[in-house]
PDB file of C-alpha atoms in Angstrom:
ATOM      1  CA  ASP X 278       0.022   0.139  -0.133  1.00 82.00           C
ATOM      2  CA  SER X 279       1.288   3.197  -1.270  1.00 85.00           C
ATOM      3  CA  GLY X 280      -0.863   5.595   0.945  1.00 93.00           C
ATOM      4  CA  VAL X 281      -2.020   7.476  -1.826  1.00 96.00           C
ATOM      5  CA  THR X 282      -5.675   6.830  -2.527  1.00 96.00           C
ATOM      6  CA  GLN X 283      -8.158   7.413  -5.112  1.00 97.00           C
ATOM      7  CA  THR X 284     -11.781   7.200  -6.036  1.00 97.00           C
ATOM      8  CA  PRO X 285     -13.659   5.356  -7.312  1.00 97.00           C
ATOM      9  CA  LYS X 286     -11.941   2.233  -8.525  1.00 95.00           C
ATOM     10  CA  HIS X 287     -14.089   2.047 -11.397  1.00 96.00           C
ATOM     11  CA  LEU X 288     -16.102   4.170 -13.344  1.00 97.00           C
ATOM     12  CA  ILE X 289     -18.331   3.639 -16.163  1.00 97.00           C
ATOM     13  CA  THR X 290     -20.352   6.346 -18.004  1.00 97.00           C
ATOM     14  CA  ALA X 291     -21.255   7.403 -21.504  1.00 97.00           C
ATOM     15  CA  THR X 292     -19.906   9.422 -24.273  1.00 97.00           C
ATOM     16  CA  GLY X 293     -20.285  13.002 -23.918  1.00 97.00           C
ATOM     17  CA  GLN X 294     -20.370  12.671 -20.367  1.00 97.00           C
ATOM     18  CA  ARG X 295     -18.360  14.490 -17.636  1.00 97.00           C
ATOM     19  CA  VAL X 296     -16.504  12.700 -14.815  1.00 98.00           C
ATOM     20  CA  THR X 297     -14.020  13.384 -11.849  1.00 98.00           C
ATOM     21  CA  LEU X 298     -11.338  11.103 -10.171  1.00 98.00           C
ATOM     22  CA  ARG X 299     -10.606  12.287  -7.100  1.00 98.00           C
ATOM     23  CA  CYS X 300      -7.152  11.592  -5.299  1.00 98.00           C
ATOM     24  CA  SER X 301      -5.473  11.572  -1.938  1.00 98.00           C
ATOM     25  CA  PRO X 302      -1.970  12.255  -1.711  1.00 97.00           C
ATOM     26  CA  ARG X 303       0.498  10.502   0.972  1.00 96.00           C
ATOM     27  CA  SER X 304       0.158  12.498   4.399  1.00 95.00           C
ATOM     28  CA  GLY X 305       3.014  15.307   4.094  1.00 93.00           C
ATOM     29  CA  ASP X 306       3.030  15.044   0.049  1.00 95.00           C
ATOM     30  CA  LEU X 307       2.814  18.257  -1.689  1.00 95.00           C
ATOM     31  CA  SER X 308       3.054  17.133  -5.124  1.00 94.00           C
ATOM     32  CA  VAL X 309       0.557  15.353  -7.103  1.00 95.00           C
ATOM     33  CA  TYR X 310       0.741  14.078 -10.740  1.00 94.00           C
ATOM     34  CA  TRP X 311      -1.936  12.446 -12.844  1.00 95.00           C
ATOM     35  CA  TYR X 312      -0.939   9.436 -15.403  1.00 95.00           C
ATOM     36  CA  GLN X 313      -2.943   7.913 -18.037  1.00 96.00           C
ATOM     37  CA  GLN X 314      -2.396   4.468 -18.970  1.00 95.00           C
ATOM     38  CA  SER X 315      -3.874   3.051 -22.373  1.00 93.00           C
ATOM     39  CA  LEU X 316      -3.218   0.168 -24.409  1.00 87.00           C
ATOM     40  CA  ASP X 317      -2.374   2.357 -27.253  1.00 85.00           C
ATOM     41  CA  GLN X 318      -0.536   5.217 -25.649  1.00 86.00           C
ATOM     42  CA  GLY X 319       1.067   3.368 -22.671  1.00 90.00           C
ATOM     43  CA  LEU X 320       1.902   5.216 -19.634  1.00 92.00           C
ATOM     44  CA  GLN X 321       1.462   9.044 -19.923  1.00 91.00           C
ATOM     45  CA  PHE X 322       1.817  11.868 -17.666  1.00 90.00           C
ATOM     46  CA  LEU X 323      -0.990  14.463 -17.621  1.00 93.00           C
ATOM     47  CA  ILE X 324      -0.084  16.924 -15.212  1.00 93.00           C
ATOM     48  CA  GLN X 325       1.335  17.906 -12.031  1.00 91.00           C
ATOM     49  CA  TYR X 326       0.282  20.107  -9.076  1.00 94.00           C
ATOM     50  CA  TYR X 327       2.561  21.336  -6.196  1.00 93.00           C
ATOM     51  CA  ASN X 328       0.845  23.096  -3.097  1.00 95.00           C
ATOM     52  CA  GLY X 329      -2.040  23.673  -4.470  1.00 95.00           C
ATOM     53  CA  GLU X 330      -0.410  25.166  -7.985  1.00 94.00           C
ATOM     54  CA  GLU X 331       0.226  23.764 -11.401  1.00 92.00           C
ATOM     55  CA  ARG X 332       3.836  22.867 -12.190  1.00 88.00           C
ATOM     56  CA  ALA X 333       3.727  20.886 -15.063  1.00 86.00           C
ATOM     57  CA  LYS X 334       1.553  20.089 -18.320  1.00 87.00           C
ATOM     58  CA  GLY X 335       2.131  17.033 -20.132  1.00 86.00           C
ATOM     59  CA  ASN X 336      -0.245  15.460 -22.613  1.00 80.00           C
ATOM     60  CA  ILE X 337      -3.653  16.710 -21.427  1.00 90.00           C
ATOM     61  CA  LEU X 338      -5.966  17.382 -23.695  1.00 93.00           C
ATOM     62  CA  GLU X 339      -8.316  20.250 -23.591  1.00 95.00           C
ATOM     63  CA  ARG X 340     -11.375  18.655 -22.338  1.00 96.00           C
ATOM     64  CA  PHE X 341      -9.485  17.280 -19.011  1.00 97.00           C
ATOM     65  CA  SER X 342      -8.830  19.841 -16.076  1.00 96.00           C
ATOM     66  CA  ALA X 343      -7.414  19.253 -12.762  1.00 97.00           C
ATOM     67  CA  GLN X 344      -6.712  20.921  -9.368  1.00 97.00           C
ATOM     68  CA  GLN X 345      -5.622  20.780  -6.118  1.00 98.00           C
ATOM     69  CA  PHE X 346      -7.283  21.860  -3.128  1.00 97.00           C
ATOM     70  CA  PRO X 347      -6.207  23.459  -0.010  1.00 96.00           C
ATOM     71  CA  ASP X 348      -5.723  19.906   1.979  1.00 96.00           C
ATOM     72  CA  LEU X 349      -3.978  18.588  -1.132  1.00 97.00           C
ATOM     73  CA  HIS X 350      -6.166  16.131  -2.345  1.00 97.00           C
ATOM     74  CA  SER X 351      -6.592  16.453  -5.971  1.00 98.00           C
ATOM     75  CA  GLU X 352      -9.369  16.141  -8.834  1.00 98.00           C
ATOM     76  CA  LEU X 353      -9.122  15.248 -12.729  1.00 98.00           C
ATOM     77  CA  ASN X 354     -12.128  16.107 -14.433  1.00 98.00           C
ATOM     78  CA  LEU X 355     -12.696  14.766 -17.713  1.00 98.00           C
ATOM     79  CA  SER X 356     -15.420  16.306 -19.659  1.00 97.00           C
ATOM     80  CA  SER X 357     -16.869  15.726 -23.319  1.00 97.00           C
ATOM     81  CA  LEU X 358     -16.199  12.005 -23.063  1.00 97.00           C
ATOM     82  CA  GLU X 359     -14.964  10.069 -25.580  1.00 96.00           C
ATOM     83  CA  LEU X 360     -14.359   6.143 -26.138  1.00 96.00           C
ATOM     84  CA  GLY X 361     -10.711   6.894 -26.711  1.00 94.00           C
ATOM     85  CA  ASP X 362     -10.450   8.387 -22.869  1.00 96.00           C
ATOM     86  CA  SER X 363     -11.165   4.952 -21.830  1.00 97.00           C
ATOM     87  CA  ALA X 364      -8.403   4.035 -19.725  1.00 97.00           C
ATOM     88  CA  LEU X 365      -6.709   3.665 -16.294  1.00 96.00           C
ATOM     89  CA  TYR X 366      -6.186   6.836 -14.624  1.00 97.00           C
ATOM     90  CA  PHE X 367      -3.068   7.005 -12.039  1.00 96.00           C
ATOM     91  CA  CYS X 368      -2.388   9.492  -9.314  1.00 96.00           C
ATOM     92  CA  ALA X 369       1.228   9.489  -7.987  1.00 94.00           C
ATOM     93  CA  SER X 370       2.337  11.933  -4.974  1.00 95.00           C
ATOM     94  CA  SER X 371       6.021  12.960  -4.056  1.00 92.00           C
ATOM     95  CA  VAL X 372       7.127  15.028  -0.757  1.00 92.00           C
ATOM     96  CA  GLY X 373       8.230  17.869  -3.314  1.00 86.00           C
ATOM     97  CA  GLY X 374       8.204  17.790  -7.054  1.00 74.00           C
ATOM     98  CA  SER X 375      12.022  17.899  -7.789  1.00 75.00           C
ATOM     99  CA  ILE X 376      13.967  15.733  -9.663  1.00 64.00           C
ATOM    100  CA  THR X 377      15.141  13.817  -6.036  1.00 71.00           C
ATOM    101  CA  ASP X 378      11.680  12.796  -4.862  1.00 82.00           C
ATOM    102  CA  THR X 379      10.274   9.619  -5.828  1.00 85.00           C
ATOM    103  CA  GLN X 380       6.449   9.395  -7.033  1.00 88.00           C
ATOM    104  CA  TYR X 381       4.542   6.706  -5.238  1.00 92.00           C
ATOM    105  CA  PHE X 382       1.193   5.369  -7.129  1.00 93.00           C
ATOM    106  CA  GLY X 383      -2.090   5.110  -6.304  1.00 95.00           C
ATOM    107  CA  PRO X 384      -4.492   2.221  -7.276  1.00 94.00           C
ATOM    108  CA  GLY X 385      -5.725   3.858 -10.115  1.00 96.00           C
ATOM    109  CA  THR X 386      -9.225   4.423 -11.629  1.00 97.00           C
ATOM    110  CA  ARG X 387     -10.281   2.586 -14.524  1.00 96.00           C
ATOM    111  CA  LEU X 388     -12.653   4.832 -16.879  1.00 97.00           C
ATOM    112  CA  THR X 389     -14.724   2.864 -19.247  1.00 97.00           C
ATOM    113  CA  VAL X 390     -16.931   5.211 -21.933  1.00 97.00           C
ATOM    114  CA  LEU X 391     -19.485   3.625 -23.511  1.00 96.00           C
TER     115      LEU X 391
ATOM    116  CA  ALA F   4      12.919  14.448 -26.097  1.00 75.00           C
ATOM    117  CA  GLN F   5      13.343  11.485 -23.361  1.00 82.00           C
ATOM    118  CA  LYS F   6      12.613   8.172 -24.453  1.00 91.00           C
ATOM    119  CA  VAL F   7      12.652   4.823 -22.887  1.00 95.00           C
ATOM    120  CA  THR F   8      12.460   1.489 -25.069  1.00 97.00           C
ATOM    121  CA  GLN F   9      12.240  -1.744 -23.477  1.00 97.00           C
ATOM    122  CA  ALA F  10      12.338  -4.275 -26.407  1.00 96.00           C
ATOM    123  CA  GLN F  11      10.835  -6.883 -24.626  1.00 97.00           C
ATOM    124  CA  THR F  12       7.197  -6.929 -24.916  1.00 96.00           C
ATOM    125  CA  GLU F  13       6.315 -10.336 -23.013  1.00 97.00           C
ATOM    126  CA  ILE F  14       8.744 -12.911 -21.283  1.00 97.00           C
ATOM    127  CA  SER F  15       8.177 -16.034 -20.238  1.00 97.00           C
ATOM    128  CA  VAL F  16      10.376 -18.247 -17.383  1.00 97.00           C
ATOM    129  CA  VAL F  17       9.830 -21.530 -15.201  1.00 97.00           C
ATOM    130  CA  GLU F  18       9.790 -20.807 -11.597  1.00 97.00           C
ATOM    131  CA  LYS F  19      13.585 -20.657 -10.280  1.00 97.00           C
ATOM    132  CA  GLU F  20      14.857 -19.336 -13.752  1.00 97.00           C
ATOM    133  CA  ASP F  21      16.978 -15.980 -13.832  1.00 97.00           C
ATOM    134  CA  VAL F  22      15.015 -13.409 -15.962  1.00 98.00           C
ATOM    135  CA  THR F  23      16.771  -9.997 -16.905  1.00 98.00           C
ATOM    136  CA  LEU F  24      14.445  -7.256 -18.245  1.00 98.00           C
ATOM    137  CA  ASP F  25      16.086  -5.060 -20.337  1.00 98.00           C
ATOM    138  CA  CYS F  26      15.704  -0.880 -20.848  1.00 98.00           C
ATOM    139  CA  VAL F  27      17.271   1.436 -22.670  1.00 98.00           C
ATOM    140  CA  TYR F  28      17.090   5.258 -22.642  1.00 96.00           C
ATOM    141  CA  GLU F  29      17.478   8.276 -24.280  1.00 94.00           C
ATOM    142  CA  THR F  30      18.219  11.961 -22.717  1.00 90.00           C
ATOM    143  CA  ARG F  31      20.384  14.936 -23.423  1.00 87.00           C
ATOM    144  CA  ASP F  32      20.582  15.646 -19.629  1.00 84.00           C
ATOM    145  CA  THR F  33      23.248  15.227 -17.408  1.00 84.00           C
ATOM    146  CA  THR F  34      21.679  14.631 -14.588  1.00 84.00           C
ATOM    147  CA  TYR F  35      18.794  12.387 -14.542  1.00 87.00           C
ATOM    148  CA  TYR F  36      17.040   9.389 -12.546  1.00 89.00           C
ATOM    149  CA  LEU F  37      16.167   6.413 -13.616  1.00 92.00           C
ATOM    150  CA  PHE F  38      12.769   4.251 -12.391  1.00 93.00           C
ATOM    151  CA  TRP F  39      11.587   0.517 -12.191  1.00 95.00           C
ATOM    152  CA  TYR F  40       8.203  -0.048 -11.153  1.00 94.00           C
ATOM    153  CA  LYS F  41       6.242  -3.111 -11.189  1.00 96.00           C
ATOM    154  CA  GLN F  42       2.368  -3.667 -11.882  1.00 95.00           C
ATOM    155  CA  PRO F  43       1.057  -6.552 -10.714  1.00 93.00           C
ATOM    156  CA  PRO F  44      -2.278  -8.176 -12.109  1.00 90.00           C
ATOM    157  CA  SER F  45      -3.732  -5.928  -9.454  1.00 87.00           C
ATOM    158  CA  GLY F  46      -3.266  -2.885 -11.309  1.00 88.00           C
ATOM    159  CA  GLU F  47      -1.535  -0.699  -9.082  1.00 88.00           C
ATOM    160  CA  LEU F  48       2.034   0.762  -9.745  1.00 91.00           C
ATOM    161  CA  VAL F  49       4.795  -0.272  -7.016  1.00 92.00           C
ATOM    162  CA  PHE F  50       7.778   1.552  -7.067  1.00 90.00           C
ATOM    163  CA  LEU F  51      11.010  -0.722  -6.778  1.00 93.00           C
ATOM    164  CA  ILE F  52      14.446   1.488  -7.592  1.00 91.00           C
ATOM    165  CA  ARG F  53      15.322   4.917  -8.594  1.00 90.00           C
ATOM    166  CA  ARG F  54      18.860   5.565  -9.446  1.00 90.00           C
ATOM    167  CA  ASN F  55      20.703   8.537 -10.448  1.00 87.00           C
ATOM    168  CA  SER F  56      22.718   9.217 -13.354  1.00 88.00           C
ATOM    169  CA  PHE F  57      26.129   9.712 -11.297  1.00 87.00           C
ATOM    170  CA  ASP F  58      25.848   6.564  -9.490  1.00 84.00           C
ATOM    171  CA  GLU F  59      26.663   3.353 -11.762  1.00 82.00           C
ATOM    172  CA  GLN F  60      27.039   1.218  -8.933  1.00 82.00           C
ATOM    173  CA  ASN F  61      25.059  -1.934  -9.363  1.00 84.00           C
ATOM    174  CA  GLU F  62      22.306  -2.434  -6.805  1.00 86.00           C
ATOM    175  CA  ILE F  63      20.987  -5.419  -5.490  1.00 86.00           C
ATOM    176  CA  SER F  64      17.804  -6.011  -3.266  1.00 87.00           C
ATOM    177  CA  GLY F  65      17.226  -9.671  -2.415  1.00 92.00           C
ATOM    178  CA  ARG F  66      16.151 -11.575  -5.498  1.00 94.00           C
ATOM    179  CA  TYR F  67      16.411  -8.273  -7.333  1.00 95.00           C
ATOM    180  CA  SER F  68      19.515  -6.582  -9.007  1.00 94.00           C
ATOM    181  CA  TRP F  69      19.715  -3.689 -11.458  1.00 94.00           C
ATOM    182  CA  ASN F  70      22.816  -3.120 -13.850  1.00 94.00           C
ATOM    183  CA  PHE F  71      23.252   0.545 -14.886  1.00 94.00           C
ATOM    184  CA  GLN F  72      25.713   1.488 -17.783  1.00 93.00           C
ATOM    185  CA  LYS F  73      25.867   5.175 -18.969  1.00 92.00           C
ATOM    186  CA  SER F  74      28.011   3.779 -21.533  1.00 92.00           C
ATOM    187  CA  THR F  75      25.387   2.134 -23.289  1.00 95.00           C
ATOM    188  CA  SER F  76      22.399   3.944 -21.774  1.00 95.00           C
ATOM    189  CA  SER F  77      21.102   0.830 -20.292  1.00 96.00           C
ATOM    190  CA  PHE F  78      19.408   0.134 -17.039  1.00 96.00           C
ATOM    191  CA  ASN F  79      18.373  -3.224 -16.957  1.00 97.00           C
ATOM    192  CA  PHE F  80      16.628  -5.160 -14.238  1.00 96.00           C
ATOM    193  CA  THR F  81      17.631  -8.851 -13.331  1.00 96.00           C
ATOM    194  CA  ILE F  82      15.456 -10.957 -10.995  1.00 97.00           C
ATOM    195  CA  THR F  83      17.135 -14.096  -9.475  1.00 96.00           C
ATOM    196  CA  ALA F  84      15.233 -17.529  -9.101  1.00 97.00           C
ATOM    197  CA  SER F  85      12.119 -15.891  -9.829  1.00 97.00           C
ATOM    198  CA  GLN F  86       8.424 -16.973  -8.524  1.00 97.00           C
ATOM    199  CA  VAL F  87       5.216 -16.931  -9.380  1.00 96.00           C
ATOM    200  CA  VAL F  88       4.680 -13.994  -7.506  1.00 95.00           C
ATOM    201  CA  ASP F  89       6.574 -11.978  -9.922  1.00 97.00           C
ATOM    202  CA  SER F  90       4.632 -12.019 -12.703  1.00 97.00           C
ATOM    203  CA  ALA F  91       3.691  -8.718 -13.698  1.00 97.00           C
ATOM    204  CA  VAL F  92       4.261  -5.683 -16.201  1.00 97.00           C
ATOM    205  CA  TYR F  93       7.397  -3.963 -15.412  1.00 98.00           C
ATOM    206  CA  PHE F  94       8.284  -0.487 -16.145  1.00 97.00           C
ATOM    207  CA  CYS F  95      11.574   0.959 -16.885  1.00 97.00           C
ATOM    208  CA  ALA F  96      10.961   5.159 -16.430  1.00 93.00           C
ATOM    209  CA  LEU F  97      13.248   8.547 -16.593  1.00 91.00           C
ATOM    210  CA  SER F  98      12.653  11.704 -15.157  1.00 84.00           C
ATOM    211  CA  ASP F  99      12.057  14.566 -17.503  1.00 74.00           C
ATOM    212  CA  PRO F 100      12.670  17.688 -16.031  1.00 69.00           C
ATOM    213  CA  HIS F 101      10.309  20.407 -16.262  1.00 60.00           C
ATOM    214  CA  GLN F 102      11.475  24.152 -15.696  1.00 50.00           C
ATOM    215  CA  GLY F 103      10.861  24.883 -12.214  1.00 49.00           C
ATOM    216  CA  GLY F 104      12.810  22.114 -10.964  1.00 52.00           C
ATOM    217  CA  SER F 105       9.514  19.672 -11.482  1.00 56.00           C
ATOM    218  CA  GLU F 106       9.783  16.393 -12.585  1.00 66.00           C
ATOM    219  CA  LYS F 107       7.709  14.313 -14.702  1.00 77.00           C
ATOM    220  CA  LEU F 108       8.503  10.175 -15.862  1.00 84.00           C
ATOM    221  CA  VAL F 109       8.690   8.952 -19.237  1.00 89.00           C
ATOM    222  CA  PHE F 110       7.599   5.651 -19.275  1.00 92.00           C
ATOM    223  CA  GLY F 111       9.015   2.526 -21.479  1.00 95.00           C
ATOM    224  CA  LYS F 112       5.956   0.423 -22.818  1.00 95.00           C
ATOM    225  CA  GLY F 113       6.219  -2.393 -20.468  1.00 96.00           C
ATOM    226  CA  THR F 114       7.395  -6.101 -20.242  1.00 97.00           C
ATOM    227  CA  LYS F 115       5.027  -8.350 -19.322  1.00 97.00           C
ATOM    228  CA  LEU F 116       6.567 -11.000 -17.096  1.00 98.00           C
ATOM    229  CA  THR F 117       5.058 -14.580 -16.565  1.00 97.00           C
ATOM    230  CA  VAL F 118       6.677 -17.112 -14.362  1.00 97.00           C
ATOM    231  CA  ASN F 119       5.538 -20.243 -14.622  1.00 96.00           C
ATOM    232  CA  PRO F 120       5.462 -22.691 -11.945  1.00 95.00           C
TER     233      PRO F 120
END
């Protein structure tokens, strides 16, 4: 158990809908990362927050957004969902957000878009 | 751009065999970190090891060992005397620095290891 929690575990929804994925980092970690794992794209970095502020952006679509709240939990919002958004979404956290900090991953949220 | 290649898509071995998972990386940075993560059938990603680019010493942790060779840009992972519980997808990853000192990870496609009894 990494100490990172993600809810829900599974999510099934329809195209065009909007969903919110939630992540609670390990106690004491200030940085949260979101990754998407799909069969064709593999594991891809989406976005990073550090202490409430956006730190880095990766291959995140404009239909997706995220935020980190004062209690350091983070939410990833996915809207206008398409079939291709079906994937496993991971959240990771680290103490800081620098090159020396190891990222610990949550169990993931499996999103299925029908 | 950073790139990680895990050429072995799938490997199947019999219990107690040794197995090596290959990882080759590309980077222009002089300071970088390499990682291995394990993804068992349950799905979560489990951190195994982090090495920095200045430390080329091999590392051993129980049945696991890692061989980091800068000259060939490789960071290979060996499991000695494999066990059924080692069955998982193993990912090699490389740090990709951003401005402001933040880091993201660039992952290889993963190697699926099946250890048969």
